[in-house]
CSV table of C-alpha atoms in Angstrom, one decimal:
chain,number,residue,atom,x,y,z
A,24,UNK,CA,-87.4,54.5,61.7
A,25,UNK,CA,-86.5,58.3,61.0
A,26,UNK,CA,-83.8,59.6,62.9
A,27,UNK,CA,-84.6,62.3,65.4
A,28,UNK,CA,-81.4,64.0,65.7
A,29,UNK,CA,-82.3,68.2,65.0
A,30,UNK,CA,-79.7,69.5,63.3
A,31,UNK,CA,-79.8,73.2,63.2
A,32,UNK,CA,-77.3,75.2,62.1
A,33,UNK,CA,-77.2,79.1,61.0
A,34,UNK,CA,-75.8,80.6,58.0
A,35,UNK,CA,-73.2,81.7,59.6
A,36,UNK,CA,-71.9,78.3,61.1
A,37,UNK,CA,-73.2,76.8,57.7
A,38,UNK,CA,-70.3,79.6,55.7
A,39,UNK,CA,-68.3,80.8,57.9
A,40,UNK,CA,-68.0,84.7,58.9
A,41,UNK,CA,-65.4,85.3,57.5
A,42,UNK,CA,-64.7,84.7,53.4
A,43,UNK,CA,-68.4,83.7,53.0
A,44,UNK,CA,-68.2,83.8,49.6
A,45,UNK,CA,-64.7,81.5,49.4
A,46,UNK,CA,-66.2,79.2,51.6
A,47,UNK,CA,-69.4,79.3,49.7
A,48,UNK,CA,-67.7,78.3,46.4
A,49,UNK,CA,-65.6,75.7,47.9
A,50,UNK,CA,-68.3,74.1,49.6
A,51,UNK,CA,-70.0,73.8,46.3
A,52,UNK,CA,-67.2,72.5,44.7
A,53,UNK,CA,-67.4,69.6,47.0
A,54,UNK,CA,-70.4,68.7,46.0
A,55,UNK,CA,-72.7,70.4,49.1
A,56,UNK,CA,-75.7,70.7,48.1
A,57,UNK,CA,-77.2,73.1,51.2
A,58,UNK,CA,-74.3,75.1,50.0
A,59,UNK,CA,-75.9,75.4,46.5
A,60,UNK,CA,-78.9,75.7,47.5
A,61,UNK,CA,-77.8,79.1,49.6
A,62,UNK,CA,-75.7,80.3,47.0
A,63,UNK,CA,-79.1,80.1,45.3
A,64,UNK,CA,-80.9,81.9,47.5
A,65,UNK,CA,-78.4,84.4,47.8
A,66,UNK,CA,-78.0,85.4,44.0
A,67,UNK,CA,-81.8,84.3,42.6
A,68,UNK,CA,-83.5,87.4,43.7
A,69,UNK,CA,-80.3,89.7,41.2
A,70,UNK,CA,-80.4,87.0,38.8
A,71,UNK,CA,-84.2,86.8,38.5
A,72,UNK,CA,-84.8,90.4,38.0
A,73,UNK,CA,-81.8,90.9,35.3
A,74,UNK,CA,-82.9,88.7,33.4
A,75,UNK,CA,-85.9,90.0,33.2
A,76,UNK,CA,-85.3,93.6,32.6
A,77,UNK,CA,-83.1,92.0,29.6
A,78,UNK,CA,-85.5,89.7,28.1
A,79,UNK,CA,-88.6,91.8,29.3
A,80,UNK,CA,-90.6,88.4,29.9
A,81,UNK,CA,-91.0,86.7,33.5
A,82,UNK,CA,-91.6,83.4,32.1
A,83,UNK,CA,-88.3,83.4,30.1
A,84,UNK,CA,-87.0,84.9,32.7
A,85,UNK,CA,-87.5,82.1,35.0
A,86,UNK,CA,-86.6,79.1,32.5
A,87,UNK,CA,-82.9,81.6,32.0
A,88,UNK,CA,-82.4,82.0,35.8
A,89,UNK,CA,-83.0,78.2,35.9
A,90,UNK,CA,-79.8,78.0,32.6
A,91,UNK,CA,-78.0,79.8,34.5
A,92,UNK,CA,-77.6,78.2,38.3
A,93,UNK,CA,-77.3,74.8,36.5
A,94,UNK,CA,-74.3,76.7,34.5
A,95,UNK,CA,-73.2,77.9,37.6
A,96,UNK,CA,-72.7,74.8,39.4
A,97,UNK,CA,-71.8,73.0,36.3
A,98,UNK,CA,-68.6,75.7,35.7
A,99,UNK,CA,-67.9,76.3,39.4
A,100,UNK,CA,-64.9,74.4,39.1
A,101,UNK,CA,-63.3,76.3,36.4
A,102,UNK,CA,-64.1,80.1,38.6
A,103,UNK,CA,-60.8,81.4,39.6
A,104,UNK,CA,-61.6,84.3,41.8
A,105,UNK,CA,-60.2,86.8,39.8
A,106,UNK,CA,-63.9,88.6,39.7
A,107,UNK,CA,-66.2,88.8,42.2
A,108,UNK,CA,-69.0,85.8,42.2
A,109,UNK,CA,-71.6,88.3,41.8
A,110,UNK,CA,-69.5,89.7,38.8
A,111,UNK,CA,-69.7,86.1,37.3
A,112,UNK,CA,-72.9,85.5,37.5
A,113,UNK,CA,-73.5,88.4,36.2
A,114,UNK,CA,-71.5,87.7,33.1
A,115,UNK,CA,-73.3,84.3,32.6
A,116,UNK,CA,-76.7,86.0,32.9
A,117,UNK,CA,-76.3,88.4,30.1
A,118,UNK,CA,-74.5,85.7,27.6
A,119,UNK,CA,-77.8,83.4,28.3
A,120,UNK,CA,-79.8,86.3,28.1
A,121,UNK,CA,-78.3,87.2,24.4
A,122,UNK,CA,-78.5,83.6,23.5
A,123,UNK,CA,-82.2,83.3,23.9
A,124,UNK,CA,-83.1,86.6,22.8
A,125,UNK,CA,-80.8,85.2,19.4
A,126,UNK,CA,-82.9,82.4,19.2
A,127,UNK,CA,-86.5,83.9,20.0
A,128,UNK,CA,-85.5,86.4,16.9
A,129,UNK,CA,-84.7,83.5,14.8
A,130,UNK,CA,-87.9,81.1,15.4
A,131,UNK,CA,-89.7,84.4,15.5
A,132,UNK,CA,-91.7,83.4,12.6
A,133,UNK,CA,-92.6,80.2,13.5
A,134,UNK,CA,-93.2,80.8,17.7
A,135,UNK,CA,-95.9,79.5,18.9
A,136,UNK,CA,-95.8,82.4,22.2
A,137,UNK,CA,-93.6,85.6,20.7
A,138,UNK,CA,-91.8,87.1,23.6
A,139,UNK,CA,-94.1,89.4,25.3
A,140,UNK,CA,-93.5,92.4,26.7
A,141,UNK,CA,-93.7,93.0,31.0
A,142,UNK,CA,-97.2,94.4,31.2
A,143,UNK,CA,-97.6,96.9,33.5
A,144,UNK,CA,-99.7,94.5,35.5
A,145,UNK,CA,-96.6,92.1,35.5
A,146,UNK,CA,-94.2,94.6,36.9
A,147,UNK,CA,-96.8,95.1,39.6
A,148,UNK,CA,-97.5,91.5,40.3
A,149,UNK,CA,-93.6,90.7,40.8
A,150,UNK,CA,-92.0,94.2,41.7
A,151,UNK,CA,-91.4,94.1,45.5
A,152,UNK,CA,-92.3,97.6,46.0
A,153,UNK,CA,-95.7,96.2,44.8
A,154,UNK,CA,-96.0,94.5,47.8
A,155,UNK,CA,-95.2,97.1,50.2
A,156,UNK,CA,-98.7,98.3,50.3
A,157,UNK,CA,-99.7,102.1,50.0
A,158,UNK,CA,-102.3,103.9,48.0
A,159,UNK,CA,-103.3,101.5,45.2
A,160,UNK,CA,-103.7,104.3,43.0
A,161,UNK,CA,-100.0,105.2,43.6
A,162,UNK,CA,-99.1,101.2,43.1
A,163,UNK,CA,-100.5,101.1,39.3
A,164,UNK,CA,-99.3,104.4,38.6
A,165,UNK,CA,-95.4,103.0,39.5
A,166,UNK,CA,-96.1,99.8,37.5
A,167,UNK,CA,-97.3,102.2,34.6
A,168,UNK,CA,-94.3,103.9,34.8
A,169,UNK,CA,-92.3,100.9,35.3
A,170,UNK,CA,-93.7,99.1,31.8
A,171,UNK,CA,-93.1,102.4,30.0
A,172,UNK,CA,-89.1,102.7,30.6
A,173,UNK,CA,-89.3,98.6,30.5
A,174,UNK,CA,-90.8,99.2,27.1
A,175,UNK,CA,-87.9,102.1,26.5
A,176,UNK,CA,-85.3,99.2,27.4
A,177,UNK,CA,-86.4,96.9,24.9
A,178,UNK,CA,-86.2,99.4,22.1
A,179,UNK,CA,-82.4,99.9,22.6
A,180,UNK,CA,-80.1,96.9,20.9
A,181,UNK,CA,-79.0,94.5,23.0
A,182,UNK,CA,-75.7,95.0,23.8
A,183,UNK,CA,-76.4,98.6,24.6
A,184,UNK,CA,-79.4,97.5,26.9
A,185,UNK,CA,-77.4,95.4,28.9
A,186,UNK,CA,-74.6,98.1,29.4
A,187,UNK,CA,-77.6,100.2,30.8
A,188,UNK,CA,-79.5,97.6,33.0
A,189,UNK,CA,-76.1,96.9,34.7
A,190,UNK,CA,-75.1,100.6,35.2
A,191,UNK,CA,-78.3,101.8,36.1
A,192,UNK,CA,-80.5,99.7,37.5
A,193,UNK,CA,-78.1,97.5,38.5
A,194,UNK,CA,-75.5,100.6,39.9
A,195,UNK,CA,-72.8,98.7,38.7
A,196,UNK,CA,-69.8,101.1,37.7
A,197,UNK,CA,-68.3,101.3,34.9
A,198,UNK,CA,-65.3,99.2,35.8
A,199,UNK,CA,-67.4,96.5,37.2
A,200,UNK,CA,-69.7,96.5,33.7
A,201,UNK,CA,-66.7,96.4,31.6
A,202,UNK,CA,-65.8,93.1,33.6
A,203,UNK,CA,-69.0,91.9,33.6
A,204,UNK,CA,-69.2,92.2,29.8
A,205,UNK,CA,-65.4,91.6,29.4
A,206,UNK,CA,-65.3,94.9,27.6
A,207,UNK,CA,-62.7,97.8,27.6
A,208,UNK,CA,-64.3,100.4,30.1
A,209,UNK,CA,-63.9,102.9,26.7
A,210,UNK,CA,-67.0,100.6,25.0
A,211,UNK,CA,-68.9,100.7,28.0
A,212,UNK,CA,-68.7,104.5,28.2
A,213,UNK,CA,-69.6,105.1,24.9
A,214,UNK,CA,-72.6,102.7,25.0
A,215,UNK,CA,-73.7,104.0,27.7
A,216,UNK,CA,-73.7,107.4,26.4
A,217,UNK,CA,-75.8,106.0,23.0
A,218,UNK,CA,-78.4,103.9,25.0
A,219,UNK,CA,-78.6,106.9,27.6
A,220,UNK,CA,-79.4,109.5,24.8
A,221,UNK,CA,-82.0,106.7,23.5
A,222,UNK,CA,-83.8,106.3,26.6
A,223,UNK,CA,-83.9,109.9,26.8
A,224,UNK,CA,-85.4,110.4,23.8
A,225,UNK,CA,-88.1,108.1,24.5
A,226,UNK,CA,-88.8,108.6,27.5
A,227,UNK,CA,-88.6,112.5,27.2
A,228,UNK,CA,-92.4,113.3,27.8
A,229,UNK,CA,-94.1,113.6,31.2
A,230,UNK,CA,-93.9,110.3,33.2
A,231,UNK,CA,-96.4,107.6,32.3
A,232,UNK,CA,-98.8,108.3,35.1
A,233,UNK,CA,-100.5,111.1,33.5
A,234,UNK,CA,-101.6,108.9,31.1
A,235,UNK,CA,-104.1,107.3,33.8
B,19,UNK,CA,-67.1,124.6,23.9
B,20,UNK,CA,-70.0,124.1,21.3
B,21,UNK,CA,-73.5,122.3,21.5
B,22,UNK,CA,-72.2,119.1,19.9
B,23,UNK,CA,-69.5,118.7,22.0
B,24,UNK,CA,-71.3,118.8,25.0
B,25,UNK,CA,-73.9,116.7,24.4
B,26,UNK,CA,-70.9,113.7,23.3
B,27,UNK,CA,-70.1,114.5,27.3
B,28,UNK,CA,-73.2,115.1,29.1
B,29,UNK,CA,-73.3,111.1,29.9
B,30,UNK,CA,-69.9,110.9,31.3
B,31,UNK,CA,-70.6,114.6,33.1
B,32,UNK,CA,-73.7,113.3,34.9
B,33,UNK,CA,-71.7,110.5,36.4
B,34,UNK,CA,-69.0,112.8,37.4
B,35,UNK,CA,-66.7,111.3,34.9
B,36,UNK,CA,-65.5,114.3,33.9
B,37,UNK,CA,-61.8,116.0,35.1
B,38,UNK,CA,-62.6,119.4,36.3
B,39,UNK,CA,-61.5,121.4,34.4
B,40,UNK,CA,-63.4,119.8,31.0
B,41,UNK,CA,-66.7,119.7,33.5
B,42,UNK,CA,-65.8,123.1,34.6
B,43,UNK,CA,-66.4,124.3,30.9
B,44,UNK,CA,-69.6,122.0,30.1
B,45,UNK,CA,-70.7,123.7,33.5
B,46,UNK,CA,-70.9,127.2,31.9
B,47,UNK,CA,-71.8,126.1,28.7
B,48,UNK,CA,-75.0,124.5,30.5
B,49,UNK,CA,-75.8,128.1,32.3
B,50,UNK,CA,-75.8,130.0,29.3
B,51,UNK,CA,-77.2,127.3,26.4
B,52,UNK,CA,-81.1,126.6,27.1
B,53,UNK,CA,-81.0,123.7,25.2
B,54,UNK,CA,-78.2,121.9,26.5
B,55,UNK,CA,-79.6,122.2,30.1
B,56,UNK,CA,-83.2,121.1,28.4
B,57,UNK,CA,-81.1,118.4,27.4
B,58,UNK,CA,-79.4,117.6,30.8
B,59,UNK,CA,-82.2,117.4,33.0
B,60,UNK,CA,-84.1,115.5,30.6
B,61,UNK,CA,-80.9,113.0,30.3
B,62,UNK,CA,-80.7,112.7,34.1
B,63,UNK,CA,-84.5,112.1,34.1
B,64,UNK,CA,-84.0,109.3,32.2
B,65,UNK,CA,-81.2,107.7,34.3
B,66,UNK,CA,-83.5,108.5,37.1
B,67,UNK,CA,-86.0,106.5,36.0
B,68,UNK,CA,-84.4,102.8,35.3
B,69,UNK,CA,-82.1,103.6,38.4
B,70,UNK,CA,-86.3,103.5,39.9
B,71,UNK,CA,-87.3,100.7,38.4
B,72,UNK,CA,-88.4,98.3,41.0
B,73,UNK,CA,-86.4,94.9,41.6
B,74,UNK,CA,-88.8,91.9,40.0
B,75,UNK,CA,-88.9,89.2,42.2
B,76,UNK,CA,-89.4,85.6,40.8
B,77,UNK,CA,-93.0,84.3,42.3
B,78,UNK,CA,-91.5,80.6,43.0
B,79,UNK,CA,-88.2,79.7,45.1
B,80,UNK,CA,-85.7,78.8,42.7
B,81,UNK,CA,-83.6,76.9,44.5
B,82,UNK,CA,-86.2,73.5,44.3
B,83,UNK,CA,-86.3,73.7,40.8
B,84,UNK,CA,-82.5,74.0,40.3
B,85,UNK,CA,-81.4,71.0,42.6
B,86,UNK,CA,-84.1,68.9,41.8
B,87,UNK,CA,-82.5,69.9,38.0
B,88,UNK,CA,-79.4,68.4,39.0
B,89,UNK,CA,-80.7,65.5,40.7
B,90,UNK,CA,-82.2,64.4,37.8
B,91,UNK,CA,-79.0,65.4,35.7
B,92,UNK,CA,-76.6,63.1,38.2
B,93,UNK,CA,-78.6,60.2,38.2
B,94,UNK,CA,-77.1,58.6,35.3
B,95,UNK,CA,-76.0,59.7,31.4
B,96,UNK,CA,-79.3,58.6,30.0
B,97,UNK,CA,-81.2,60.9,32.0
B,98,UNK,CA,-78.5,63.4,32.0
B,99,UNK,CA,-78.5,63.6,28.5
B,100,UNK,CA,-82.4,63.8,27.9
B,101,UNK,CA,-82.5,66.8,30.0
B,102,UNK,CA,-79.3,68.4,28.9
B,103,UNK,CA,-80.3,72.0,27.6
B,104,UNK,CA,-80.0,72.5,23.6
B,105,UNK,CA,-76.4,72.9,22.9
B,106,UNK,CA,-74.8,71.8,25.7
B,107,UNK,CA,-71.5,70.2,25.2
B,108,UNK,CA,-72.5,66.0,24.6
B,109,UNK,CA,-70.3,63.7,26.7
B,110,UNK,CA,-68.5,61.5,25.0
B,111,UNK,CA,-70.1,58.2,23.3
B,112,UNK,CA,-67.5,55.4,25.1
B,113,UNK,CA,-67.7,57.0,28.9
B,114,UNK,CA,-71.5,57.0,28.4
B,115,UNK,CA,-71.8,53.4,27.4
B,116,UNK,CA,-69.4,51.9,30.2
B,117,UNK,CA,-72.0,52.6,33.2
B,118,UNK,CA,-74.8,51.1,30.7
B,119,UNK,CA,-72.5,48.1,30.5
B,120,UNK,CA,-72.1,47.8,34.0
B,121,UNK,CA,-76.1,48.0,34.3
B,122,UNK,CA,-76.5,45.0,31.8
B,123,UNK,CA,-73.9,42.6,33.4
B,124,UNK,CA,-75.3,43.1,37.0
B,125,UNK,CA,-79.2,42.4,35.8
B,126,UNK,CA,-77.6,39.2,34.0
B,127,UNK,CA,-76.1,38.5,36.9
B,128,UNK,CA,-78.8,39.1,39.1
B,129,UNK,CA,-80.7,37.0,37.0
B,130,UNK,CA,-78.2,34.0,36.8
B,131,UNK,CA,-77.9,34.4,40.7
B,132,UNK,CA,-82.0,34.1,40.8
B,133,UNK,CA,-82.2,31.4,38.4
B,134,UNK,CA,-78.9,29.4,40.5
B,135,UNK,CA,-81.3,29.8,44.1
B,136,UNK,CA,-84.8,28.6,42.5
B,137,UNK,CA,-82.7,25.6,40.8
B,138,UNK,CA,-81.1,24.9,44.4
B,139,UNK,CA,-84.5,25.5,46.3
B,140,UNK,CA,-82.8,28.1,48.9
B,141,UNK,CA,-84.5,30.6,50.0
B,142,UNK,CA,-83.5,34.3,48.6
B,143,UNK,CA,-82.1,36.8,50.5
B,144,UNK,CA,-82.4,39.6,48.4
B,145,UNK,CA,-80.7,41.2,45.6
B,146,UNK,CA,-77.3,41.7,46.8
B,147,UNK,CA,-76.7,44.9,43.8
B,148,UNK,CA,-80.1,46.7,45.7
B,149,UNK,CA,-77.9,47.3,48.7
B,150,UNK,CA,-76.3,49.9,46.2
B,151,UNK,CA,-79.3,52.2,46.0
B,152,UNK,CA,-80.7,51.7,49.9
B,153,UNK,CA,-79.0,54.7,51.4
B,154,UNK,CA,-81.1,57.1,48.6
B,155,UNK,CA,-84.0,58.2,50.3
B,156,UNK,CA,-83.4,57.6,53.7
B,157,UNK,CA,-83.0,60.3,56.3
B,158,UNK,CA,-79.1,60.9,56.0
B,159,UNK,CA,-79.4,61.4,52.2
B,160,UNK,CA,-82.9,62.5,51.1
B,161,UNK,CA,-83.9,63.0,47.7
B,162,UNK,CA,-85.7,66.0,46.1
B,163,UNK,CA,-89.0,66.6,44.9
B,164,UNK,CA,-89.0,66.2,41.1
B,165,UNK,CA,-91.3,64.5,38.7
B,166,UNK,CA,-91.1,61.2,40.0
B,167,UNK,CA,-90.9,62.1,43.8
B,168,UNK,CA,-94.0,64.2,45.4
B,169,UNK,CA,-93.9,67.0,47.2
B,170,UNK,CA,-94.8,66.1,51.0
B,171,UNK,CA,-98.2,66.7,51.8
B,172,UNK,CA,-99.5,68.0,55.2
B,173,UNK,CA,-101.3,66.1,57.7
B,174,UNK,CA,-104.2,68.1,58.2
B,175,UNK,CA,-104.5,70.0,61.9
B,176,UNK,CA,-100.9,70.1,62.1
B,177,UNK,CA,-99.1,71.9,59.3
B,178,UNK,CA,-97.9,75.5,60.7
B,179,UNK,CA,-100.1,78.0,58.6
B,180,UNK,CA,-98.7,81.1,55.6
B,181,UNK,CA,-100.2,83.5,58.6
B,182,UNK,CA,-98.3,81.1,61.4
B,183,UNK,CA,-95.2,81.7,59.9
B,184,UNK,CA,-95.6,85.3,59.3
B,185,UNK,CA,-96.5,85.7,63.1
B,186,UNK,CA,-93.0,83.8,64.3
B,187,UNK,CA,-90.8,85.7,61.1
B,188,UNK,CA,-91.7,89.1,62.3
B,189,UNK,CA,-89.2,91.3,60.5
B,190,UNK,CA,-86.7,88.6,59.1
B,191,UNK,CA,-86.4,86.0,56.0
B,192,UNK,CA,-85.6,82.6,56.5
B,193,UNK,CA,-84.1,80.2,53.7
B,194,UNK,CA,-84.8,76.5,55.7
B,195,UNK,CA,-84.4,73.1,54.9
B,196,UNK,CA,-86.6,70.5,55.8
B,197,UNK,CA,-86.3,67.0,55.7
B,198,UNK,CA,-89.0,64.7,55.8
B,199,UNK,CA,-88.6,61.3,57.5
B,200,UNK,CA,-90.2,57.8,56.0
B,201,UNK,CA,-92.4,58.1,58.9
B,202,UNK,CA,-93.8,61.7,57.9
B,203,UNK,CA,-91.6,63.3,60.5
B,204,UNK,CA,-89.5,65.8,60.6
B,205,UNK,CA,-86.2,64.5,61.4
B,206,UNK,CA,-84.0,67.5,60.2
B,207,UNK,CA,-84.7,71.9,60.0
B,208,UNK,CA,-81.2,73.0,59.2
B,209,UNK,CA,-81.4,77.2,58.6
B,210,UNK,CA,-79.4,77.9,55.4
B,211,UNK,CA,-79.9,81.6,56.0
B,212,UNK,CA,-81.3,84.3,58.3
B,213,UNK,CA,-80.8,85.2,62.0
B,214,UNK,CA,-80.6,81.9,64.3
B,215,UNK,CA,-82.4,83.6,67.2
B,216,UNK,CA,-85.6,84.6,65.2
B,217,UNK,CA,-85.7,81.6,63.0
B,218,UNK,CA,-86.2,79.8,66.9
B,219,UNK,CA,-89.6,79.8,66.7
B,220,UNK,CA,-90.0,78.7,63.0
B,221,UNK,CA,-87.8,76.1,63.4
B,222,UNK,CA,-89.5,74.5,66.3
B,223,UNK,CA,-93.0,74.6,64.2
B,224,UNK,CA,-91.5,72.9,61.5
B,225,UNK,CA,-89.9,69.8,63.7
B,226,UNK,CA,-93.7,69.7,65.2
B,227,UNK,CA,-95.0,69.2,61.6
B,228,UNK,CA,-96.1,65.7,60.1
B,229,UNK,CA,-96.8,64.7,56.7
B,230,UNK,CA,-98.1,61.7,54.4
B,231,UNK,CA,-94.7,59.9,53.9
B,232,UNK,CA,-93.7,60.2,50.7
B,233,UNK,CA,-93.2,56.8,48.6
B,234,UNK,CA,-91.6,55.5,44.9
B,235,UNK,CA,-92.5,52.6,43.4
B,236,UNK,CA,-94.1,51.7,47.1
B,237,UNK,CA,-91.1,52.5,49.2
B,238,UNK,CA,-91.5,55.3,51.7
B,239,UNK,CA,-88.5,57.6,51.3
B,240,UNK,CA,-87.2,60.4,52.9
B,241,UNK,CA,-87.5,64.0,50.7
B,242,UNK,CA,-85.6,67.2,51.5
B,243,UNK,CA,-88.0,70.4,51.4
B,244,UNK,CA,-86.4,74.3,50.8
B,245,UNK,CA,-88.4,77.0,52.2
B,246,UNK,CA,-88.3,80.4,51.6
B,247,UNK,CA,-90.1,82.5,54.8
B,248,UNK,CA,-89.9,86.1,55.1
B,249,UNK,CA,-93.1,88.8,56.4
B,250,UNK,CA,-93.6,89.2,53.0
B,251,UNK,CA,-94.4,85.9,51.3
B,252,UNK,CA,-94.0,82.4,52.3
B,253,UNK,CA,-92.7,80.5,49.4
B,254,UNK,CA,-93.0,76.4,49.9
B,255,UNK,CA,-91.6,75.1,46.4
B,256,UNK,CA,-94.4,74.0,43.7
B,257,UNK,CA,-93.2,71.1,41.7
């Protein structure tokens, strides 16, 4: 017979108010797993959407957010605190991102699906802002404009791309990039400044909603 | 300060890298050189534009997949290593082999012990190595939906509608776990995040729902559900 004790404890009680994050980890350490399972919820939503901005396909996206949580928990044991959380994930995003862009440019040839581009009707269908209602007119004109500097990204090599998706669509600074990357903030500077000048190249014409 | 100069600095100037007074000369080179302040707009157009780009939001709750990932991982090295990712570090061979020793001697000795009743004429009891396995699945440790263990399925008239659960989120997002009893109950709702007070309502809903109990191989078990509610989207886990 199931057991009819409710449990029902908040977030807070679950973490604690104070040091949510050290309490987080250290529950996960033990072995919690509705302390996993939050951590999830807390960092899928960053994870998700870097991952896509890097590889520029949801579905890989996805199957790398799903790398990376299992690495998470997997490592957890070995994170010291010297960075933020955050700031590690971060870190273990982009190295599983480069890996599997690596080895999509290596099977390239023989793919059977080639990494595909997020279609303006992708970045509607999973952009939040999508969701927010508003003119619909003004809804595909954002997601135009969204695939067009999405398309701009991809252009730029990777290791500049990610400098750029961290600093500005992230708004990550450079200290906190150059961690991330485990880079000398110098590096991060300049390849900021090359991927900048890039982007603005390409994206120098009048936005992409004229073209509607 | 010449045209080439500035535009090595107009990154680091945007972001008010700059000390003053090296910004204070890019500031009148800008004034005075058409092109460079072409150049500078355009730049901070661009930065503009990713800083604009909207936040992509995965369509399914991640945090199903991922446990029910590890639950099949942490069942056992076999398992573990068919579903260990390409290039993962391999355990090693003689670690891996001692719990598949352990597995061999207690079916041998299960079917000794069998063999030693049916030759005596007792009656059997019952594996003594199944007691091992009985807490998985019940209510205090539930397993997760994965391949081998369905997602709960509604009874209808009862289950707490996508609109329902809209109308009690209001404003707020919920991340809820719910477990699913043998029975089809609802013996557990434990909020993993989001305000207590408004997740009241949506928590009481869920403890009123009932479902199909779940089985394996015939056995009703219990299974441990993550939801993901907010007035946006309601987000039960697809397996």
């Amino acid at each position: 017979m199931a057991t009819r004790e409710l449990s029902f404890r908040s977030a807070d009680a679950l973490v604690g108010a104070a040091g949510q994050e050290t309490g987080l980890v250290e529950q996960c350490r033990q072995g919690d797993p509705r302390a996993f399972a939050r951590l999830v919820a807390v960092h899928e939503g960053m994870v998700f959407n870097l991952a896509a901005r890097l590889l520029g396909d949801a579905e890989e996206a996805r199957d790398v957010s799903q790398d990376v949580f299992l690495q998470v928990y997997r490592t957890l044991a070995r994170f010291e605190g010297r960075s933020s959380l955050k700031t590690w994930i971060y870190r273990i995003v982009v190295n599983h991102c480069h890996n599997r862009r690596r080895l999509w440019s290596r099977r390239a040839r023989g793919a059977s699906r080639p990494l595909e581009d997020l279609t303006p009707s992708d970045e509607a269908k999973l952009s939040r802002a999508a969701d927010g209602g508003g003119d619909p007119y003004d809804r595909v004109r954002r997601a135009e404009q969204a695939a067009q500097v999405q398309a701009a990204l991809l252009s730029l090599p990777f290791r500049h791309r990610a400098v750029v998706v961290l600093r500005d669509a992230e708004g990550l600074s450079c200290e906190a990039v150059a961690e991330a990357l485990g880079l000398p903030v110098g590096t991060v500077k300049s390849r900021l400044s090359r991927a900048r000048e890039t982007l603005r190249k390409r994206l120098g014409g009048p936005r992409g909603g004229d073209a509607l | 300060m010449t045209c080439k100069g500035v535009r090595k600095q107009l990154s680091a100037y945007v972001d008010g890298d700059l000390e003053s007074v090296e910004a204070g000369r890019l500031d009148s080179h800008l004034r005075e050189c058409a092109s460079c302040a072409a150049r500078e707009r355009s730049l901070r157009e661009a930065i503009e534009r990713v800083a604009e780009l909207p936040k992509l939001v995965s369509p399914e709750s991640m945090a199903a997949r991922v446990l029910s990932r590890l639950e099949v991982e942490t069942r056992g090295p076999g398992l573990a290593l068919m579903f260990r990712p390409r290039g993962a570090a391999r355990p090693l061979m003689v670690p891996s082999l001692l719990p598949a020793a352990l597995v061999v001697v207690a079916i041998l000795g299960g079917a000794l012990t069998l063999d030693r009743f049916r030759n005596g004429g007792a009656a059997f009891a019952g594996p003594a190595w199944d007691a091992s396995v009985a807490d998985s699945g019940t209510e205090q440790n539930p397993l997760f939906p994965s391949s081998d263990v369905t997602m709960p399925r509604a009874r209808l008239g009862r289950i707490v509608d996508g609109a329902g659960y809209r109308a009690a989120a209001g404003e707020g997002s919920f991340f809820l776990e719910t477990v699913v009893a043998r029975d089809g109950t609802v013996s557990a709702v434990t909020l993993l995040d989001g305000d207590s007070v408004q997740a009241r309502p949506i928590v009481d809903a869920l403890r009123r729902e009932l479902y199909e109990p779940v089985r394996v191989q015939g056995r009703p078990v219990a299974v441990s559900v993550y939801r993901l509610i907010s007035r946006l989207e309601v987000r039960p886990p697809r397996i």
